[in-house]
Amino acid sequence: MLRLYCKYRPPNLKWPECLKNNQIRQNHFDSKAYQACHISFARFVLYGLVGSVASIYSIQNYNDLQTLRSFFNTELPPVRDDIFKERREIERISGIMQPMSDNPNYYLIIGPHEVLKKAEYMSKNQKTLKDLAKTINYPKFDVNLIECLSYQLTGTSHSYKFYWQNVLSRFEEFASKVAKKYSIHPILIIDDIAEISERDVEELQNIAKTAADHRLYTVVFIASDANLIKNFMKNSSYSRCATLYIGDFSKDEALAYLTNNCKMDTQMAKRIFDLCGGRISHIVSVVSVIDKLINKRKILGKRVDYNDDEFREEVIKKIDERISMIKDVYRIAWDAYIPEKSKPTILEFICNNLDANFTRGDIIRLFEDEEKGEYIFSTLLRNNIITYNVGAIEFGAPIIKAMFTELCEKRTRKLLSFNI
């Protein structure tokens, strides 16, 4: 700013003399050059402030969105190979996921919390298909199918890059070559169909039925909850579909997994179950950070023993940090997806029903507009904030109950402060 002033000061005058002379100073500050500089600087400051605020807001929104995507739309941390080992329903599903010479079929597998796609046998199946691709000279399989299908068919923001019809045609070309050379039928897995438009799902269903009828390949649809896919079940081709369901861990399953498979002591396993319940995605997330801690300690030559106080303290710290992170993600989902005007109504209802079961109709009737109520219900269900269980709604995960308990307490304090 000083340089701009000095640039237009009268010639043959030093700056202190310029400031002492009122007339000269008045002429100088009234000059068009100064006014232009002053206005430009004011605009620069204003735009800079607005730009900074907008940038911070945009960065925060982007970070929140990335956090949401990392939890809801992409893979969880690596899942242990034996996480589903004791579950009977997995035996049939595992068989479905293997390319076989048997007659191909079309399936719907329902797992409430994106459980199924985390199973280790699916990654093995992908490796099998990649190996097959190499033997039939199909080098573009890895890039054009695995990546395209994972982005395109799950309704993520990356879907604009590809047309799923083109991806599907590439898969059919691959399936045809594999069938001719090896007499086996590949599997096409379409994940999270609730995020795909109804028209596309209907078309994919018809394609799946045709593929099964003509012994081309097997199609497996995966859904987060049966309540979200009523239109899928109304399609006439659904009669050809076999439906399977896989749910979260029971208490005994969770404790057995943590103690037998993850080698935790009983006290630590109970602590994790108390915080996560049977929600497999939460348990997997917590176990992953403990695995990282164990590997780090082994590299440093430190003890890995639950009887060691230092190790236990580190484990507990990691568990609490991960639980807090998961809770924050649900809080972001609540803030991002529930309309601001609807939050007081739904929050009051939730505060009064934290430990009770309720129905879909109970939520919809909270709002005069039925479509609005349906939207709120579907949003809560799609983001796993509530769980649909045999006609009744429940929270299911202790982490979510804890989050709403905090929101309810905050709401109560706010109401009390207004009354005072």
PDB file of C-alpha atoms in Angstrom, residues 27 32 41 50 114 122 134 149 155 177 189-190 208 216 260 269 276 279 289 313 329-330 356 371 382-383 386 414:
ATOM      1  CA  ASN A  27      -4.882  16.940  -3.558  1.00  0.00           C
ATOM      2  CA  LYS A  32      -8.194   9.513  -9.329  1.00  0.00           C
ATOM      3  CA  PHE A  41      -7.223  -2.665  -2.586  1.00  0.00           C
ATOM      4  CA  VAL A  50     -14.756 -14.189   0.672  1.00  0.00           C
ATOM      5  CA  GLU A 114     -22.510 -53.919   3.423  1.00  0.00           C
ATOM      6  CA  MET A 122     -14.836 -62.219  -3.065  1.00  0.00           C
ATOM      7  CA  LYS A 134      -4.424 -63.648 -18.557  1.00  0.00           C
ATOM      8  CA  LEU A 149     -17.725 -52.106 -12.415  1.00  0.00           C
ATOM      9  CA  GLY A 155     -23.720 -45.240  -8.261  1.00  0.00           C
ATOM     10  CA  LYS A 177     -14.257 -66.562 -24.098  1.00  0.00           C
ATOM     11  CA  ILE A 189     -21.362 -58.907  -8.874  1.00  0.00           C
ATOM     12  CA  ILE A 190     -23.538 -55.771  -8.807  1.00  0.00           C
ATOM     13  CA  ALA A 208     -29.385 -61.397 -15.502  1.00  0.00           C
ATOM     14  CA  LEU A 216     -23.803 -67.363 -20.161  1.00  0.00           C
ATOM     15  CA  ASN A 260     -10.639 -67.354  18.802  1.00  0.00           C
ATOM     16  CA  ALA A 269     -13.411 -58.797  23.373  1.00  0.00           C
ATOM     17  CA  CYS A 276     -19.826 -52.173  18.560  1.00  0.00           C
ATOM     18  CA  ARG A 279     -22.231 -54.676  13.655  1.00  0.00           C
ATOM     19  CA  VAL A 289      -6.440 -50.654  13.996  1.00  0.00           C
ATOM     20  CA  GLU A 313      -3.504 -49.064  27.403  1.00  0.00           C
ATOM     21  CA  VAL A 329     -18.947 -40.385  10.393  1.00  0.00           C
ATOM     22  CA  TYR A 330     -22.546 -41.097  11.391  1.00  0.00           C
ATOM     23  CA  ALA A 356     -37.665 -49.070  21.738  1.00  0.00           C
ATOM     24  CA  GLU A 371     -43.071 -38.251   0.641  1.00  0.00           C
ATOM     25  CA  ARG A 382     -29.658 -46.279   3.711  1.00  0.00           C
ATOM     26  CA  ASN A 383     -26.951 -44.777   5.906  1.00  0.00           C
ATOM     27  CA  ILE A 386     -31.450 -47.374  11.752  1.00  0.00           C
ATOM     28  CA  LYS A 414     -30.331 -25.973  24.725  1.00  0.00           C
TER      29      LYS A 414
END
